[in-house]
Amino acid sequence: MTRFALTVVRHGETRFNKEKIIQGQGIDEPLSETGFKQAAAAGMFLNNVKFTHVFSSDLMRTKQTVHGILEKSKVCKDLTVKYDSRLRERKYGVAEGRALSELRAMAKAAGEECPMFTPPGGETLDQVKMRGKDFFDILCQLILQEAGQNEQFSQGAPSNCLETSLAEIFPLGKPCASESNADSGAPGLAASVLVVSHGAYMKSLFNYFLTDLKCSLPSTLNKCEFMSVSPNTGISLFIVNFENGREVKPTIQCVCMYLQDHLNGGTETR
């Protein structure tokens, strides 16, 4: 079995987030003052987590957020960020730069509802889902290939170190804790991946995890909460498991969703 951790963070707040204006891909707005503070707070919260890979959307708000997170890291400040257009926000076509209320009015006029409605020039939900699936498939192939080339990951210190750093701040519980691996037969983590992306994109990716890959949820989380939109710099953690030698889909465990402990209730996050 090969296991890796996937930490997904939404970008910090922008001025348009606060004003409820659709950004999508065409409006490349920077973080607001609040957004920079949120990114720094997320970085402080994650500063002892040992990430092995970092991916981000190539839009400005995610670039600034991932930079803010890594800037506070004690263990992976110099890790190279791989910017990937497949992690971009959903494309909203003619609705980009317009108020969310206008998008809802467009949907109503078309006899549809958000988010199922696709504005002219925008992406359908299925297209966004396929982008997310493509990124996740490539990520899994990368981790499996590297795990095969570096067998030491599954035998000792490096993998336990990755898991221990996560367990310090996330509710991993006994099934995933490194000290229980010897009892359960599960190996340590082969990798710990950080991804910084966008609200609608993350919702689509997590829907893929839940409906297609049958992601297991914490007992404290219901499906409606799982399918809501992440607040700015909300942090979600998943453990991805692959059975060696089998051409099957991975099993995914959701450890937590949209964690906001780093914000301490002090900022507006929507």
mmCIF file of C-alpha atoms in Angstrom:
data_model
loop_
_atom_site.group_PDB
_atom_site.id
_atom_site.type_symbol
_atom_site.label_atom_id
_atom_site.label_comp_id
_atom_site.label_asym_id
_atom_site.label_seq_id
_atom_site.Cartn_x
_atom_site.Cartn_y
_atom_site.Cartn_z
ATOM 1 C CA MET A 1 0.000 0.000 0.000
ATOM 2 C CA THR A 2 1.126 3.545 -0.822
ATOM 3 C CA ARG A 3 -0.353 6.396 1.167
ATOM 4 C CA PHE A 4 -0.010 10.153 0.823
ATOM 5 C CA ALA A 5 -1.523 13.216 2.444
ATOM 6 C CA LEU A 6 -3.270 15.899 0.392
ATOM 7 C CA THR A 7 -3.763 19.310 2.035
ATOM 8 C CA VAL A 8 -5.958 21.663 -0.006
ATOM 9 C CA VAL A 9 -6.216 25.378 0.807
ATOM 10 C CA ARG A 10 -8.413 28.015 -0.811
ATOM 11 C CA HIS A 11 -6.735 31.331 -1.622
ATOM 12 C CA GLY A 12 -7.049 34.341 0.684
ATOM 13 C CA GLU A 13 -9.710 37.007 0.316
ATOM 14 C CA THR A 14 -9.690 39.472 -2.583
ATOM 15 C CA ARG A 15 -11.587 42.741 -2.856
ATOM 16 C CA PHE A 16 -13.949 41.074 -5.328
ATOM 17 C CA ASN A 17 -14.611 38.186 -2.909
ATOM 18 C CA LYS A 18 -15.796 40.712 -0.348
ATOM 19 C CA GLU A 19 -17.882 42.591 -2.936
ATOM 20 C CA LYS A 20 -19.340 39.303 -4.283
ATOM 21 C CA ILE A 21 -18.076 39.847 -7.817
ATOM 22 C CA ILE A 22 -17.330 36.834 -10.026
ATOM 23 C CA GLN A 23 -13.605 36.482 -10.782
ATOM 24 C CA GLY A 24 -13.289 33.110 -12.509
ATOM 25 C CA GLN A 25 -10.183 33.001 -14.681
ATOM 26 C CA GLY A 26 -10.461 36.307 -16.519
ATOM 27 C CA ILE A 27 -10.338 38.643 -13.508
ATOM 28 C CA ASP A 28 -6.884 38.149 -11.999
ATOM 29 C CA GLU A 29 -7.407 40.124 -8.797
ATOM 30 C CA PRO A 30 -4.688 40.270 -6.100
ATOM 31 C CA LEU A 31 -5.298 39.540 -2.439
ATOM 32 C CA SER A 32 -6.764 42.242 -0.269
ATOM 33 C CA GLU A 33 -5.084 43.328 2.960
ATOM 34 C CA THR A 34 -7.289 40.818 4.751
ATOM 35 C CA GLY A 35 -6.306 38.144 2.226
ATOM 36 C CA PHE A 36 -2.601 38.633 2.884
ATOM 37 C CA LYS A 37 -3.256 38.366 6.622
ATOM 38 C CA GLN A 38 -5.231 35.154 6.080
ATOM 39 C CA ALA A 39 -2.433 33.623 3.993
ATOM 40 C CA ALA A 40 0.134 34.506 6.662
ATOM 41 C CA ALA A 41 -2.126 33.039 9.356
ATOM 42 C CA ALA A 42 -2.508 29.817 7.351
ATOM 43 C CA GLY A 43 1.276 29.731 6.972
ATOM 44 C CA MET A 44 1.787 30.073 10.715
ATOM 45 C CA PHE A 45 -0.733 27.283 11.329
ATOM 46 C CA LEU A 46 1.059 24.991 8.848
ATOM 47 C CA ASN A 47 4.611 26.123 9.624
ATOM 48 C CA ASN A 48 5.781 22.798 11.086
ATOM 49 C CA VAL A 49 4.122 20.604 8.442
ATOM 50 C CA LYS A 50 6.693 18.890 6.229
ATOM 51 C CA PHE A 51 5.373 19.078 2.668
ATOM 52 C CA THR A 52 7.145 17.177 -0.097
ATOM 53 C CA HIS A 53 5.282 18.738 -3.039
ATOM 54 C CA VAL A 54 3.504 22.080 -3.506
ATOM 55 C CA PHE A 55 1.090 22.881 -6.335
ATOM 56 C CA SER A 56 -0.880 26.049 -6.992
ATOM 57 C CA SER A 57 -3.173 27.569 -9.546
ATOM 58 C CA ASP A 58 -1.287 30.056 -11.698
ATOM 59 C CA LEU A 59 -3.665 32.946 -10.953
ATOM 60 C CA MET A 60 -2.415 35.856 -8.848
ATOM 61 C CA ARG A 61 -4.601 35.271 -5.773
ATOM 62 C CA THR A 62 -3.387 31.688 -5.389
ATOM 63 C CA LYS A 63 0.249 32.561 -6.164
ATOM 64 C CA GLN A 64 0.204 35.195 -3.432
ATOM 65 C CA THR A 65 -1.474 32.802 -1.006
ATOM 66 C CA VAL A 66 0.979 29.944 -1.499
ATOM 67 C CA HIS A 67 3.862 32.395 -1.175
ATOM 68 C CA GLY A 68 2.377 33.672 2.081
ATOM 69 C CA ILE A 69 2.050 30.125 3.406
ATOM 70 C CA LEU A 70 5.568 28.979 2.499
ATOM 71 C CA GLU A 71 7.097 32.218 3.752
ATOM 72 C CA LYS A 72 6.084 31.205 7.289
ATOM 73 C CA SER A 73 7.267 27.584 6.986
ATOM 74 C CA LYS A 74 10.034 26.352 9.254
ATOM 75 C CA VAL A 75 10.705 23.198 7.229
ATOM 76 C CA CYS A 76 9.928 23.760 3.538
ATOM 77 C CA LYS A 77 10.280 27.489 2.860
ATOM 78 C CA ASP A 78 12.490 26.834 -0.162
ATOM 79 C CA LEU A 79 10.321 24.133 -1.719
ATOM 80 C CA THR A 80 9.612 24.783 -5.399
ATOM 81 C CA VAL A 81 5.989 25.563 -6.230
ATOM 82 C CA LYS A 82 4.600 23.958 -9.381
ATOM 83 C CA TYR A 83 1.993 26.269 -10.939
ATOM 84 C CA ASP A 84 -0.683 24.357 -12.830
ATOM 85 C CA SER A 85 -3.466 25.861 -14.963
ATOM 86 C CA ARG A 86 -5.614 22.791 -14.220
ATOM 87 C CA LEU A 87 -6.026 24.184 -10.692
ATOM 88 C CA ARG A 88 -7.593 27.438 -11.930
ATOM 89 C CA GLU A 89 -11.031 28.576 -10.847
ATOM 90 C CA ARG A 90 -14.060 27.663 -12.927
ATOM 91 C CA LYS A 91 -14.331 29.843 -16.031
ATOM 92 C CA TYR A 92 -17.512 31.943 -15.894
ATOM 93 C CA GLY A 93 -17.342 33.529 -19.364
ATOM 94 C CA VAL A 94 -19.454 36.669 -19.755
ATOM 95 C CA ALA A 95 -20.282 36.658 -16.025
ATOM 96 C CA GLU A 96 -16.672 37.367 -14.997
ATOM 97 C CA GLY A 97 -16.335 40.845 -13.537
ATOM 98 C CA ARG A 98 -20.066 40.978 -12.799
ATOM 99 C CA ALA A 99 -21.895 40.655 -9.498
ATOM 100 C CA LEU A 100 -22.936 37.244 -8.215
ATOM 101 C CA SER A 101 -26.503 38.537 -8.177
ATOM 102 C CA GLU A 102 -26.256 39.120 -11.946
ATOM 103 C CA LEU A 103 -25.101 35.537 -12.491
ATOM 104 C CA ARG A 104 -28.078 34.296 -10.499
ATOM 105 C CA ALA A 105 -30.387 36.513 -12.561
ATOM 106 C CA MET A 106 -28.868 35.112 -15.778
ATOM 107 C CA ALA A 107 -29.468 31.587 -14.522
ATOM 108 C CA LYS A 108 -33.065 32.375 -13.572
ATOM 109 C CA ALA A 109 -33.736 33.897 -16.986
ATOM 110 C CA ALA A 110 -32.442 30.684 -18.565
ATOM 111 C CA GLY A 111 -34.730 28.595 -16.340
ATOM 112 C CA GLU A 112 -31.769 27.173 -14.411
ATOM 113 C CA GLU A 113 -30.094 27.581 -11.042
ATOM 114 C CA CYS A 114 -26.539 28.219 -9.916
ATOM 115 C CA PRO A 115 -24.132 26.480 -9.961
ATOM 116 C CA MET A 116 -25.550 24.201 -12.685
ATOM 117 C CA PHE A 117 -26.058 27.146 -15.025
ATOM 118 C CA THR A 118 -23.205 27.760 -17.471
ATOM 119 C CA PRO A 119 -22.883 31.384 -18.680
ATOM 120 C CA PRO A 120 -21.927 31.906 -22.348
ATOM 121 C CA GLY A 121 -18.200 31.292 -22.671
ATOM 122 C CA GLY A 122 -18.043 29.538 -19.310
ATOM 123 C CA GLU A 123 -17.130 26.014 -18.260
ATOM 124 C CA THR A 124 -19.733 23.401 -17.435
ATOM 125 C CA LEU A 125 -19.510 21.621 -14.095
ATOM 126 C CA ASP A 126 -18.450 18.456 -15.937
ATOM 127 C CA GLN A 127 -15.587 20.299 -17.608
ATOM 128 C CA VAL A 128 -14.360 21.610 -14.254
ATOM 129 C CA LYS A 129 -14.680 18.126 -12.789
ATOM 130 C CA MET A 130 -12.598 16.643 -15.611
ATOM 131 C CA ARG A 131 -9.870 19.244 -15.004
ATOM 132 C CA GLY A 132 -9.808 18.240 -11.346
ATOM 133 C CA LYS A 133 -9.782 14.535 -12.174
ATOM 134 C CA ASP A 134 -6.940 15.035 -14.650
ATOM 135 C CA PHE A 135 -4.833 16.881 -12.073
ATOM 136 C CA PHE A 136 -5.532 14.287 -9.376
ATOM 137 C CA ASP A 137 -4.749 11.369 -11.708
ATOM 138 C CA ILE A 138 -1.410 12.899 -12.704
ATOM 139 C CA LEU A 139 -0.620 13.651 -9.047
ATOM 140 C CA CYS A 140 -1.322 10.041 -8.058
ATOM 141 C CA GLN A 141 0.878 8.746 -10.884
ATOM 142 C CA LEU A 142 3.704 11.030 -9.734
ATOM 143 C CA ILE A 143 3.488 9.899 -6.098
ATOM 144 C CA LEU A 144 3.280 6.212 -7.026
ATOM 145 C CA GLN A 145 6.257 6.532 -9.378
ATOM 146 C CA GLU A 146 8.356 8.323 -6.756
ATOM 147 C CA ALA A 147 7.328 5.862 -4.053
ATOM 148 C CA GLY A 148 8.497 3.008 -6.261
ATOM 149 C CA GLN A 149 11.827 4.709 -6.821
ATOM 150 C CA ASN A 150 12.305 5.566 -3.141
ATOM 151 C CA GLU A 151 11.384 2.507 -1.144
ATOM 152 C CA GLN A 152 12.808 4.054 2.007
ATOM 153 C CA PHE A 153 9.669 6.217 2.220
ATOM 154 C CA SER A 154 7.637 3.203 3.285
ATOM 155 C CA GLN A 155 10.163 1.841 5.737
ATOM 156 C CA GLY A 156 11.013 4.434 8.323
ATOM 157 C CA ALA A 157 11.871 7.922 9.375
ATOM 158 C CA PRO A 158 10.910 10.079 6.374
ATOM 159 C CA SER A 159 7.303 8.855 6.154
ATOM 160 C CA ASN A 160 6.785 8.879 9.916
ATOM 161 C CA CYS A 161 8.140 12.417 10.033
ATOM 162 C CA LEU A 162 5.589 13.516 7.428
ATOM 163 C CA GLU A 163 2.724 11.987 9.359
ATOM 164 C CA THR A 164 3.883 13.240 12.729
ATOM 165 C CA SER A 165 4.058 16.824 11.487
ATOM 166 C CA LEU A 166 0.437 16.585 10.300
ATOM 167 C CA ALA A 167 -0.767 14.884 13.487
ATOM 168 C CA GLU A 168 0.411 17.850 15.531
ATOM 169 C CA ILE A 169 -2.372 20.051 14.135
ATOM 170 C CA PHE A 170 -4.885 17.778 12.362
ATOM 171 C CA PRO A 171 -7.247 15.199 13.930
ATOM 172 C CA LEU A 172 -5.694 12.196 12.202
ATOM 173 C CA GLY A 173 -6.871 9.750 14.871
ATOM 174 C CA LYS A 174 -5.551 6.267 15.512
ATOM 175 C CA PRO A 175 -6.251 4.754 12.065
ATOM 176 C CA CYS A 176 -3.828 7.203 10.452
ATOM 177 C CA ALA A 177 -1.401 7.961 13.246
ATOM 178 C CA SER A 178 2.150 6.839 12.537
ATOM 179 C CA GLU A 179 2.496 5.091 15.860
ATOM 180 C CA SER A 180 -0.374 2.769 14.933
ATOM 181 C CA ASN A 181 1.066 1.810 11.559
ATOM 182 C CA ALA A 182 2.969 -1.105 13.003
ATOM 183 C CA ASP A 183 -0.233 -2.512 14.464
ATOM 184 C CA SER A 184 -2.418 -1.855 11.442
ATOM 185 C CA GLY A 185 0.134 -2.917 8.854
ATOM 186 C CA ALA A 186 -0.290 0.414 7.046
ATOM 187 C CA PRO A 187 2.945 2.034 5.878
ATOM 188 C CA GLY A 188 3.893 5.605 6.635
ATOM 189 C CA LEU A 189 3.177 8.405 4.187
ATOM 190 C CA ALA A 190 5.028 8.374 0.869
ATOM 191 C CA ALA A 191 4.386 12.100 0.380
ATOM 192 C CA SER A 192 2.632 15.141 1.825
ATOM 193 C CA VAL A 193 1.187 17.407 -0.857
ATOM 194 C CA LEU A 194 -0.003 21.004 -0.511
ATOM 195 C CA VAL A 195 -2.422 22.380 -3.129
ATOM 196 C CA VAL A 196 -3.681 25.988 -3.233
ATOM 197 C CA SER A 197 -6.719 26.564 -5.432
ATOM 198 C CA HIS A 198 -10.168 28.170 -5.660
ATOM 199 C CA GLY A 199 -13.635 27.812 -4.128
ATOM 200 C CA ALA A 200 -15.753 26.494 -7.011
ATOM 201 C CA TYR A 201 -12.893 24.332 -8.307
ATOM 202 C CA MET A 202 -12.324 22.770 -4.881
ATOM 203 C CA LYS A 203 -16.045 22.094 -4.496
ATOM 204 C CA SER A 204 -15.994 20.262 -7.837
ATOM 205 C CA LEU A 205 -12.854 18.281 -6.946
ATOM 206 C CA PHE A 206 -14.267 17.264 -3.569
ATOM 207 C CA ASN A 207 -17.515 16.210 -5.266
ATOM 208 C CA TYR A 208 -15.410 13.905 -7.451
ATOM 209 C CA PHE A 209 -13.790 12.474 -4.333
ATOM 210 C CA LEU A 210 -17.176 11.872 -2.715
ATOM 211 C CA THR A 211 -19.268 10.583 -5.625
ATOM 212 C CA ASP A 212 -16.719 8.804 -7.820
ATOM 213 C CA LEU A 213 -14.074 7.702 -5.308
ATOM 214 C CA LYS A 214 -16.478 7.190 -2.355
ATOM 215 C CA CYS A 215 -14.412 9.345 0.000
ATOM 216 C CA SER A 216 -15.070 8.514 3.656
ATOM 217 C CA LEU A 217 -16.080 11.443 5.870
ATOM 218 C CA PRO A 218 -15.447 12.236 9.528
ATOM 219 C CA SER A 219 -18.422 11.408 11.766
ATOM 220 C CA THR A 220 -18.784 15.114 12.560
ATOM 221 C CA LEU A 221 -19.194 16.091 8.889
ATOM 222 C CA ASN A 222 -22.299 15.608 6.749
ATOM 223 C CA LYS A 223 -22.468 15.591 2.955
ATOM 224 C CA CYS A 224 -24.080 19.039 2.777
ATOM 225 C CA GLU A 225 -21.193 20.571 4.704
ATOM 226 C CA PHE A 226 -18.737 18.658 2.521
ATOM 227 C CA MET A 227 -20.303 20.117 -0.614
ATOM 228 C CA SER A 228 -20.340 23.741 0.571
ATOM 229 C CA VAL A 229 -17.834 26.312 -0.708
ATOM 230 C CA SER A 230 -14.656 26.725 1.322
ATOM 231 C CA PRO A 231 -14.095 30.013 3.128
ATOM 232 C CA ASN A 232 -10.969 31.929 2.140
ATOM 233 C CA THR A 233 -7.875 29.981 3.349
ATOM 234 C CA GLY A 234 -10.093 27.157 4.588
ATOM 235 C CA ILE A 235 -7.855 24.079 4.997
ATOM 236 C CA SER A 236 -8.930 20.535 4.084
ATOM 237 C CA LEU A 237 -6.914 17.342 4.573
ATOM 238 C CA PHE A 238 -7.286 13.975 2.848
ATOM 239 C CA ILE A 239 -5.365 10.704 3.135
ATOM 240 C CA VAL A 240 -5.119 8.887 -0.222
ATOM 241 C CA ASN A 241 -4.451 5.114 -0.225
ATOM 242 C CA PHE A 242 -3.333 2.887 -3.104
ATOM 243 C CA GLU A 243 -3.115 -0.896 -2.942
ATOM 244 C CA ASN A 244 0.168 -1.992 -4.509
ATOM 245 C CA GLY A 245 -0.017 -3.861 -7.779
ATOM 246 C CA ARG A 246 -3.697 -3.147 -8.393
ATOM 247 C CA GLU A 247 -5.157 -1.084 -11.208
ATOM 248 C CA VAL A 248 -7.958 0.255 -9.058
ATOM 249 C CA LYS A 249 -9.128 3.645 -7.886
ATOM 250 C CA PRO A 250 -7.573 4.888 -4.655
ATOM 251 C CA THR A 251 -9.507 5.032 -1.415
ATOM 252 C CA ILE A 252 -9.712 8.472 0.165
ATOM 253 C CA GLN A 253 -10.309 9.466 3.759
ATOM 254 C CA CYS A 254 -11.335 13.035 4.565
ATOM 255 C CA VAL A 255 -9.656 14.012 7.834
ATOM 256 C CA CYS A 256 -11.130 17.514 8.058
ATOM 257 C CA MET A 257 -12.848 20.111 5.888
ATOM 258 C CA TYR A 258 -12.418 23.871 5.661
ATOM 259 C CA LEU A 259 -10.514 24.171 8.929
ATOM 260 C CA GLN A 260 -10.374 27.806 10.063
ATOM 261 C CA ASP A 261 -8.527 27.543 13.384
ATOM 262 C CA HIS A 262 -5.832 29.893 12.084
ATOM 263 C CA LEU A 263 -8.342 32.704 11.559
ATOM 264 C CA ASN A 264 -9.616 32.688 15.157
ATOM 265 C CA GLY A 265 -12.912 34.198 14.043
ATOM 266 C CA GLY A 266 -11.214 37.534 13.494
ATOM 267 C CA THR A 267 -11.815 38.098 9.783
ATOM 268 C CA GLU A 268 -14.636 37.900 7.288
ATOM 269 C CA THR A 269 -13.928 34.761 5.249
ATOM 270 C CA ARG A 270 -16.645 34.577 2.625
#
